[in-house]
Amino acid sequence: MSGLSGRARLAGVIGWPIGHSRSPLLHGHWLDRYRIDGAYLPLAVPPDRLEAALRGLPALGFRGCNVTVPHKVAVAALVDQLDPVAERIGAVNTVTVAADGSLAGSNTDAFGFVANLDDGAAGWRDGVSTALVIGAGGAARAVLVALLDAGVPAIRIANRTAEKATALAAEFGPDRIAAVPWAERHEAAAGAGLLVNASSLGMTGQPALEFDLAALPAEATVTDLVYDPLRTPLLAAAAARGNRIVDGLGMLLHQARPGFAAWFGVEPTVDAALRRAVLAG
Ligand code: NAP
C-alpha cells in the first residue's frame, strides 16, 4: 500500500469486529496484481456508528465498501438505492458511491454462489431438476435467489428451526420451494442433483452437519458455503462416495468481483494464485 498517490482509489469492508475478514487480503492481492493506485481497508464500525460511517464514505473519497457481519441487513435500510437482488435477499454486501455521492447497495453473494459452481462444476445446472438446501439464515436466502434465478425447477429446504424454512418457502414461492422437516433431510436428498450446505454446521468450532448421503444420486454435485475448513466433513463424505464437490472458498472470491470492478475499474480474475493467497493469509 506504500506509494499511494493523492488520487488513490479507496474502498474497504465495514464490520464489527472486522479482524476475521479475508476481504482485505483478497482485494489487496488484486490491487497488487493489477498495479492499481488504490487501497482496500478493514473498517471496524460498531452498530451505533454504522449510518455515520456509511454517510462519511463520499466525503472521505471512498468509492464504496463491502459490508459484513453484523451489518448486512441494516445497510439495506440505509442506502439510497437498493438493487433488486439485494432487495430480495434483504441484505447488502456491496456499497458503491455514485457520482452524486449517493449510496447504491447490492448483494453479490448469489452471483458468487453461481460463479463458484460454474467454475468448479461446469454444466452443474443441466441435470438439476431438484436442489436440496440445508440452512435458512442469511446465506440460504442468497442461495435460494441464486437457484431460482439459475432456473432450478424445484428446491427443498431443511433447517433445524423449521419455521424459518417454512417462512422462506412462503416468501420465495411455494410453487418452486418446499420446506422439509429437519429430521427428514437425509431422505429429501433423493432425486436431488445439487446439495448445498448453507448452514454454519461443519465450520471450525461448530459441530459437523450430520447427513446420511445414501439417498443422494451419484451424479449430484455437493457444495458447502463453509470454507474453514476448506474440506468440510460433508464434502469429504460426498467425495468419498464419488459425488462432485465444490468448496465454499470460491463463493467468497467470486462475490468480491463486482465490487472490485466498480471501485477500481478492472474486472478481476479468480484463479489458483488468488486462492493460495487467501488461504495463506
Ligand atoms: P446465519 O444467518 O447465522 O444462519 C446460520 C444457519 O445455520 C441457520 O440456518 C441455523 O439454523 C444453522 N445452524 C447453526 N447452528 C446449528 C446447529 N447446531 N444445528 C443445526 N443448524 C444450525 O448464518 P449465515 O450468514 O446464513 O451463514 C451460514 C454459513 O455460511 C456460515 O458458516 C458462513 O460463514 C457461510 N457463508 C459463506 C459464504 C461464502 O462466501 N462462502 C457467504 C456467506 C456465508 P437455525 O435457524 O435453526 O438457527
CSV table of C-alpha atoms and ligand atoms in Angstrom, one decimal:
chain,number,residue,atom,x,y,z
A,1,MET,CA,0.0,0.0,0.0
A,2,SER,CA,3.0,2.3,0.1
A,3,GLY,CA,3.3,4.7,-2.8
A,4,LEU,CA,-0.3,5.7,-2.9
A,5,SER,CA,-0.9,8.9,-4.8
A,6,GLY,CA,-3.4,11.6,-3.7
A,7,ARG,CA,-5.7,10.2,-6.3
A,8,ALA,CA,-5.7,6.7,-5.0
A,9,ARG,CA,-9.0,4.8,-5.2
A,10,LEU,CA,-10.2,3.8,-1.8
A,11,ALA,CA,-12.6,1.0,-0.6
A,12,GLY,CA,-12.9,-1.2,2.4
A,13,VAL,CA,-15.0,-3.6,4.4
A,14,ILE,CA,-17.3,-2.5,7.2
A,15,GLY,CA,-17.9,-5.0,10.0
A,16,TRP,CA,-17.9,-5.4,13.8
A,17,PRO,CA,-15.5,-6.9,14.6
A,18,ILE,CA,-13.5,-6.9,11.4
A,19,GLY,CA,-10.3,-8.7,12.2
A,20,HIS,CA,-11.5,-12.0,10.8
A,21,SER,CA,-12.4,-10.7,7.4
A,22,ARG,CA,-10.3,-12.1,4.5
A,23,SER,CA,-11.6,-9.4,2.1
A,24,PRO,CA,-8.6,-7.0,2.7
A,25,LEU,CA,-6.2,-9.9,1.7
A,26,LEU,CA,-8.3,-10.8,-1.3
A,27,HIS,CA,-8.7,-7.2,-2.7
A,28,GLY,CA,-5.1,-6.4,-1.7
A,29,HIS,CA,-3.9,-9.3,-3.9
A,30,TRP,CA,-5.8,-8.0,-6.9
A,31,LEU,CA,-4.6,-4.4,-6.3
A,32,ASP,CA,-1.0,-5.7,-6.4
A,33,ARG,CA,-1.7,-7.9,-9.4
A,34,TYR,CA,-3.2,-5.1,-11.5
A,35,ARG,CA,-0.8,-2.5,-10.1
A,36,ILE,CA,-3.7,-0.2,-9.1
A,37,ASP,CA,-3.2,3.1,-7.3
A,38,GLY,CA,-5.7,2.1,-4.6
A,39,ALA,CA,-6.2,0.7,-1.1
A,40,TYR,CA,-8.8,-1.6,0.5
A,41,LEU,CA,-9.1,-1.2,4.3
A,42,PRO,CA,-10.6,-3.2,7.2
A,43,LEU,CA,-13.1,-0.7,8.8
A,44,ALA,CA,-14.2,-1.6,12.3
A,45,VAL,CA,-17.6,0.1,12.7
A,46,PRO,CA,-19.9,-0.6,15.7
A,47,PRO,CA,-23.6,-0.7,15.0
A,48,ASP,CA,-24.3,2.7,16.6
A,49,ARG,CA,-21.8,4.3,14.2
A,50,LEU,CA,-23.0,2.5,11.0
A,51,GLU,CA,-25.0,5.2,9.5
A,52,ALA,CA,-22.4,7.9,10.2
A,53,ALA,CA,-19.7,5.7,8.7
A,54,LEU,CA,-21.7,5.0,5.5
A,55,ARG,CA,-22.6,8.6,5.1
A,56,GLY,CA,-18.9,9.5,5.6
A,57,LEU,CA,-17.7,7.4,2.6
A,58,PRO,CA,-18.3,10.0,-0.1
A,59,ALA,CA,-16.7,12.8,2.0
A,60,LEU,CA,-13.6,10.7,2.5
A,61,GLY,CA,-13.3,9.9,-1.2
A,62,PHE,CA,-14.2,6.3,-0.9
A,63,ARG,CA,-15.6,4.6,-4.0
A,64,GLY,CA,-17.6,2.2,-1.8
A,65,CYS,CA,-17.2,-0.7,0.6
A,66,ASN,CA,-18.1,-4.3,1.3
A,67,VAL,CA,-20.4,-5.0,4.3
A,68,THR,CA,-20.0,-8.0,6.6
A,69,VAL,CA,-21.4,-9.4,9.9
A,70,PRO,CA,-23.4,-7.9,11.6
A,71,HIS,CA,-24.3,-5.0,9.3
A,72,LYS,CA,-25.6,-6.6,6.1
A,73,VAL,CA,-29.3,-6.3,6.9
A,74,ALA,CA,-29.1,-2.9,8.5
A,75,VAL,CA,-27.3,-1.4,5.5
A,76,ALA,CA,-30.1,-2.5,3.2
A,77,ALA,CA,-32.3,0.1,5.0
A,78,LEU,CA,-29.7,2.8,4.9
A,79,VAL,CA,-28.6,3.0,1.3
A,80,ASP,CA,-30.2,5.4,-1.2
A,81,GLN,CA,-30.8,2.8,-3.9
A,82,LEU,CA,-31.2,-1.0,-3.4
A,83,ASP,CA,-30.7,-3.3,-6.4
A,84,PRO,CA,-33.5,-5.9,-7.0
A,85,VAL,CA,-31.3,-8.9,-5.9
A,86,ALA,CA,-30.3,-7.2,-2.7
A,87,GLU,CA,-33.9,-6.3,-2.1
A,88,ARG,CA,-35.0,-10.0,-2.5
A,89,ILE,CA,-32.1,-11.2,-0.3
A,90,GLY,CA,-32.9,-8.5,2.2
A,91,ALA,CA,-29.2,-7.7,2.8
A,92,VAL,CA,-26.4,-5.7,1.2
A,93,ASN,CA,-22.8,-6.8,1.0
A,94,THR,CA,-21.5,-4.2,-1.5
A,95,VAL,CA,-22.0,-0.4,-1.5
A,96,THR,CA,-21.0,1.8,-4.4
A,97,VAL,CA,-20.7,5.6,-4.1
A,98,ALA,CA,-22.4,7.2,-7.1
A,99,ALA,CA,-21.1,10.3,-8.8
A,100,ASP,CA,-23.6,12.4,-6.9
A,101,GLY,CA,-22.5,11.0,-3.6
A,102,SER,CA,-25.5,8.7,-3.1
A,103,LEU,CA,-25.0,5.2,-2.0
A,104,ALA,CA,-26.1,2.2,-4.1
A,105,GLY,CA,-26.5,-1.2,-2.3
A,106,SER,CA,-26.2,-4.5,-4.0
A,107,ASN,CA,-25.7,-8.1,-2.9
A,108,THR,CA,-23.2,-10.2,-4.8
A,109,ASP,CA,-23.5,-13.4,-2.8
A,110,ALA,CA,-26.0,-15.1,-5.2
A,111,PHE,CA,-23.7,-14.1,-8.1
A,112,GLY,CA,-20.7,-15.6,-6.2
A,113,PHE,CA,-22.5,-18.8,-5.4
A,114,VAL,CA,-23.4,-19.5,-9.0
A,115,ALA,CA,-20.0,-18.4,-10.4
A,116,ASN,CA,-18.3,-20.8,-7.9
A,117,LEU,CA,-20.5,-23.7,-9.1
A,118,ASP,CA,-19.9,-22.7,-12.8
A,119,ASP,CA,-16.1,-22.7,-12.0
A,120,GLY,CA,-16.0,-25.9,-10.0
A,121,ALA,CA,-18.7,-28.0,-11.6
A,122,ALA,CA,-19.2,-26.9,-15.2
A,123,GLY,CA,-22.6,-27.8,-16.5
A,124,TRP,CA,-24.0,-28.3,-13.0
A,125,ARG,CA,-27.4,-26.9,-14.0
A,126,ASP,CA,-28.0,-29.4,-16.7
A,127,GLY,CA,-29.1,-32.4,-14.6
A,128,VAL,CA,-30.6,-30.4,-11.7
A,129,SER,CA,-34.4,-30.7,-11.6
A,130,THR,CA,-34.3,-30.6,-7.8
A,131,ALA,CA,-31.8,-29.0,-5.3
A,132,LEU,CA,-31.7,-29.5,-1.5
A,133,VAL,CA,-30.6,-26.6,0.6
A,134,ILE,CA,-29.6,-27.0,4.3
A,135,GLY,CA,-30.0,-23.9,6.5
A,136,ALA,CA,-32.3,-20.9,6.4
A,137,GLY,CA,-30.2,-18.0,7.5
A,138,GLY,CA,-28.8,-15.1,5.5
A,139,ALA,CA,-26.6,-17.2,3.3
A,140,ALA,CA,-29.5,-19.5,2.5
A,141,ARG,CA,-31.5,-16.5,1.3
A,142,ALA,CA,-28.8,-15.7,-1.2
A,143,VAL,CA,-28.6,-19.4,-2.3
A,144,LEU,CA,-32.4,-19.5,-2.9
A,145,VAL,CA,-32.3,-16.4,-5.0
A,146,ALA,CA,-29.4,-17.8,-7.0
A,147,LEU,CA,-31.0,-21.1,-7.6
A,148,LEU,CA,-34.4,-19.6,-8.6
A,149,ASP,CA,-32.6,-17.2,-11.0
A,150,ALA,CA,-30.5,-20.1,-12.4
A,151,GLY,CA,-33.7,-21.8,-13.3
A,152,VAL,CA,-33.6,-24.8,-10.9
A,153,PRO,CA,-37.2,-26.0,-11.1
A,154,ALA,CA,-37.7,-27.3,-7.6
A,155,ILE,CA,-35.9,-26.5,-4.3
A,156,ARG,CA,-36.2,-28.3,-1.0
A,157,ILE,CA,-35.1,-26.5,2.2
A,158,ALA,CA,-34.4,-28.1,5.6
A,159,ASN,CA,-33.5,-26.1,8.7
A,160,ARG,CA,-33.2,-27.0,12.4
A,161,THR,CA,-35.7,-24.3,13.2
A,162,ALA,CA,-38.5,-25.5,10.9
A,163,GLU,CA,-40.4,-22.2,10.9
A,164,LYS,CA,-37.6,-20.4,9.2
A,165,ALA,CA,-37.6,-22.8,6.3
A,166,THR,CA,-41.3,-22.6,6.0
A,167,ALA,CA,-41.2,-18.8,6.0
A,168,LEU,CA,-38.6,-18.8,3.3
A,169,ALA,CA,-40.6,-21.2,1.1
A,170,ALA,CA,-43.7,-19.0,1.6
A,171,GLU,CA,-41.7,-15.8,0.8
A,172,PHE,CA,-39.8,-17.0,-2.2
A,173,GLY,CA,-42.6,-19.1,-3.8
A,174,PRO,CA,-44.2,-22.3,-2.6
A,175,ASP,CA,-44.6,-23.3,-6.2
A,176,ARG,CA,-40.9,-24.0,-6.5
A,177,ILE,CA,-39.7,-24.2,-2.9
A,178,ALA,CA,-40.8,-26.8,-0.3
A,179,ALA,CA,-39.7,-26.9,3.3
A,180,VAL,CA,-38.9,-30.3,4.6
A,181,PRO,CA,-38.6,-31.3,8.3
A,182,TRP,CA,-35.1,-31.3,9.7
A,183,ALA,CA,-35.4,-35.0,10.6
A,184,GLU,CA,-36.2,-35.9,7.0
A,185,ARG,CA,-33.3,-34.0,5.4
A,186,HIS,CA,-31.5,-37.2,4.5
A,187,GLU,CA,-34.4,-38.7,2.5
A,188,ALA,CA,-35.0,-35.3,0.9
A,189,ALA,CA,-31.7,-35.8,-1.0
A,190,ALA,CA,-33.5,-38.5,-3.1
A,191,GLY,CA,-33.5,-37.2,-6.7
A,192,ALA,CA,-31.6,-34.1,-5.9
A,193,GLY,CA,-28.9,-33.0,-8.5
A,194,LEU,CA,-27.4,-30.5,-6.1
A,195,LEU,CA,-26.9,-30.5,-2.3
A,196,VAL,CA,-26.0,-27.2,-0.6
A,197,ASN,CA,-24.9,-26.7,3.0
A,198,ALA,CA,-25.8,-23.1,3.7
A,199,SER,CA,-25.8,-23.6,7.5
A,200,SER,CA,-22.8,-22.9,9.7
A,201,LEU,CA,-22.5,-26.6,10.6
A,202,GLY,CA,-19.1,-28.0,9.7
A,203,MET,CA,-17.3,-24.7,10.3
A,204,THR,CA,-14.3,-24.9,12.6
A,205,GLY,CA,-15.6,-24.7,16.2
A,206,GLN,CA,-19.1,-25.9,15.2
A,207,PRO,CA,-20.5,-29.4,15.1
A,208,ALA,CA,-20.4,-31.3,11.8
A,209,LEU,CA,-23.5,-31.4,9.7
A,210,GLU,CA,-25.0,-34.9,10.3
A,211,PHE,CA,-26.1,-36.0,6.9
A,212,ASP,CA,-26.6,-39.5,5.5
A,213,LEU,CA,-25.8,-39.3,1.8
A,214,ALA,CA,-27.2,-42.7,0.9
A,215,ALA,CA,-30.3,-41.3,-0.9
A,216,LEU,CA,-28.3,-38.7,-2.9
A,217,PRO,CA,-27.8,-39.6,-6.6
A,218,ALA,CA,-24.2,-40.5,-7.5
A,219,GLU,CA,-24.2,-37.8,-10.2
A,220,ALA,CA,-25.2,-35.0,-7.8
A,221,THR,CA,-23.0,-32.0,-7.0
A,222,VAL,CA,-22.4,-31.2,-3.4
A,223,THR,CA,-21.3,-27.7,-2.3
A,224,ASP,CA,-20.6,-26.2,1.1
A,225,LEU,CA,-20.7,-22.5,1.9
A,226,VAL,CA,-18.4,-23.1,4.8
A,227,TYR,CA,-14.8,-22.7,3.7
A,228,ASP,CA,-13.0,-23.0,7.1
A,229,PRO,CA,-12.1,-25.9,6.9
A,230,LEU,CA,-11.9,-26.0,3.1
A,231,ARG,CA,-12.9,-29.6,3.0
A,232,THR,CA,-15.8,-30.0,5.5
A,233,PRO,CA,-16.9,-33.4,6.8
A,234,LEU,CA,-19.9,-33.1,4.3
A,235,LEU,CA,-17.6,-32.5,1.3
A,236,ALA,CA,-15.2,-35.3,2.5
A,237,ALA,CA,-18.1,-37.8,2.7
A,238,ALA,CA,-19.5,-36.7,-0.6
A,239,ALA,CA,-16.1,-37.0,-2.4
A,240,ALA,CA,-15.6,-40.5,-0.8
A,241,ARG,CA,-18.7,-41.8,-2.5
A,242,GLY,CA,-17.9,-40.2,-5.8
A,243,ASN,CA,-20.0,-37.1,-5.9
A,244,ARG,CA,-18.6,-34.0,-7.5
A,245,ILE,CA,-17.8,-31.4,-4.8
A,246,VAL,CA,-17.3,-27.6,-4.8
A,247,ASP,CA,-15.8,-25.9,-1.7
A,248,GLY,CA,-17.0,-22.6,-0.3
A,249,LEU,CA,-13.9,-20.5,-0.8
A,250,GLY,CA,-14.7,-19.8,-4.5
A,251,MET,CA,-18.0,-18.2,-3.5
A,252,LEU,CA,-16.1,-15.7,-1.3
A,253,LEU,CA,-13.7,-14.9,-4.1
A,254,HIS,CA,-16.3,-14.6,-6.8
A,255,GLN,CA,-18.7,-12.4,-4.7
A,256,ALA,CA,-15.8,-9.9,-4.5
A,257,ARG,CA,-15.5,-9.4,-8.3
A,258,PRO,CA,-18.4,-6.9,-8.9
A,259,GLY,CA,-17.3,-4.6,-6.1
A,260,PHE,CA,-13.6,-4.6,-7.2
A,261,ALA,CA,-14.6,-3.8,-10.8
A,262,ALA,CA,-16.9,-1.0,-9.7
A,263,TRP,CA,-14.4,0.7,-7.3
A,264,PHE,CA,-11.1,0.0,-9.0
A,265,GLY,CA,-12.1,-0.1,-12.7
A,266,VAL,CA,-10.6,-3.6,-13.5
A,267,GLU,CA,-12.6,-6.9,-14.0
A,268,PRO,CA,-10.5,-9.2,-11.7
A,269,THR,CA,-9.9,-12.9,-12.2
A,270,VAL,CA,-10.4,-15.7,-9.7
A,271,ASP,CA,-7.5,-18.2,-10.1
A,272,ALA,CA,-5.3,-20.6,-8.2
A,273,ALA,CA,-2.9,-17.8,-7.1
A,274,LEU,CA,-5.7,-15.9,-5.5
A,275,ARG,CA,-6.9,-19.0,-3.7
A,276,ARG,CA,-3.4,-19.7,-2.4
A,277,ALA,CA,-3.0,-16.1,-1.2
A,278,VAL,CA,-6.3,-16.0,0.6
A,279,LEU,CA,-5.7,-19.4,2.2
A,280,ALA,CA,-2.2,-18.5,3.3
A,281,GLY,CA,-3.5,-15.3,5.0
B,1,NAP,P1,-26.8,-17.4,10.0
B,1,NAP,O1,-27.8,-16.4,9.3
B,1,NAP,O2,-26.4,-17.2,11.4
B,1,NAP,O3,-27.6,-18.8,9.8
B,1,NAP,C1,-27.0,-20.0,10.4
B,1,NAP,C2,-27.7,-21.2,9.9
B,1,NAP,O4,-27.0,-22.4,10.4
B,1,NAP,C3,-29.2,-21.3,10.3
B,1,NAP,O5,-29.9,-22.0,9.4
B,1,NAP,C4,-29.0,-22.2,11.6
B,1,NAP,O6,-30.2,-22.9,11.9
B,1,NAP,C5,-28.0,-23.2,11.2
B,1,NAP,N1,-27.3,-23.7,12.4
B,1,NAP,C6,-26.4,-23.1,13.2
B,1,NAP,N2,-26.0,-24.0,14.2
B,1,NAP,C7,-26.8,-25.1,14.0
B,1,NAP,C8,-26.8,-26.4,14.7
B,1,NAP,N3,-26.1,-26.6,15.8
B,1,NAP,N4,-27.7,-27.3,14.2
B,1,NAP,C9,-28.4,-27.1,13.1
B,1,NAP,N5,-28.4,-25.9,12.4
B,1,NAP,C10,-27.6,-25.0,12.9
B,1,NAP,O7,-25.5,-17.5,9.1
B,1,NAP,P2,-25.3,-17.3,7.5
B,1,NAP,O8,-24.9,-15.9,7.3
B,1,NAP,O9,-26.5,-17.8,6.9
B,1,NAP,O10,-24.0,-18.2,7.2
B,1,NAP,C11,-24.1,-19.6,7.2
B,1,NAP,C12,-22.7,-20.1,6.9
B,1,NAP,O11,-22.4,-19.8,5.5
B,1,NAP,C13,-21.6,-19.6,7.7
B,1,NAP,O12,-20.7,-20.6,8.1
B,1,NAP,C14,-20.9,-18.6,6.8
B,1,NAP,O13,-19.5,-18.4,7.1
B,1,NAP,C15,-21.1,-19.2,5.5
B,1,NAP,N6,-21.1,-18.2,4.4
B,1,NAP,C16,-20.1,-18.4,3.4
B,1,NAP,C17,-20.1,-17.6,2.3
B,1,NAP,C18,-19.1,-17.8,1.3
B,1,NAP,O14,-18.8,-16.8,0.5
B,1,NAP,N7,-18.6,-19.0,1.1
B,1,NAP,C19,-21.0,-16.5,2.2
B,1,NAP,C20,-22.0,-16.3,3.3
B,1,NAP,C21,-22.0,-17.2,4.3
B,1,NAP,P3,-31.3,-22.2,12.9
B,1,NAP,O15,-32.1,-21.3,12.0
B,1,NAP,O16,-32.1,-23.4,13.4
B,1,NAP,O17,-30.6,-21.5,14.0
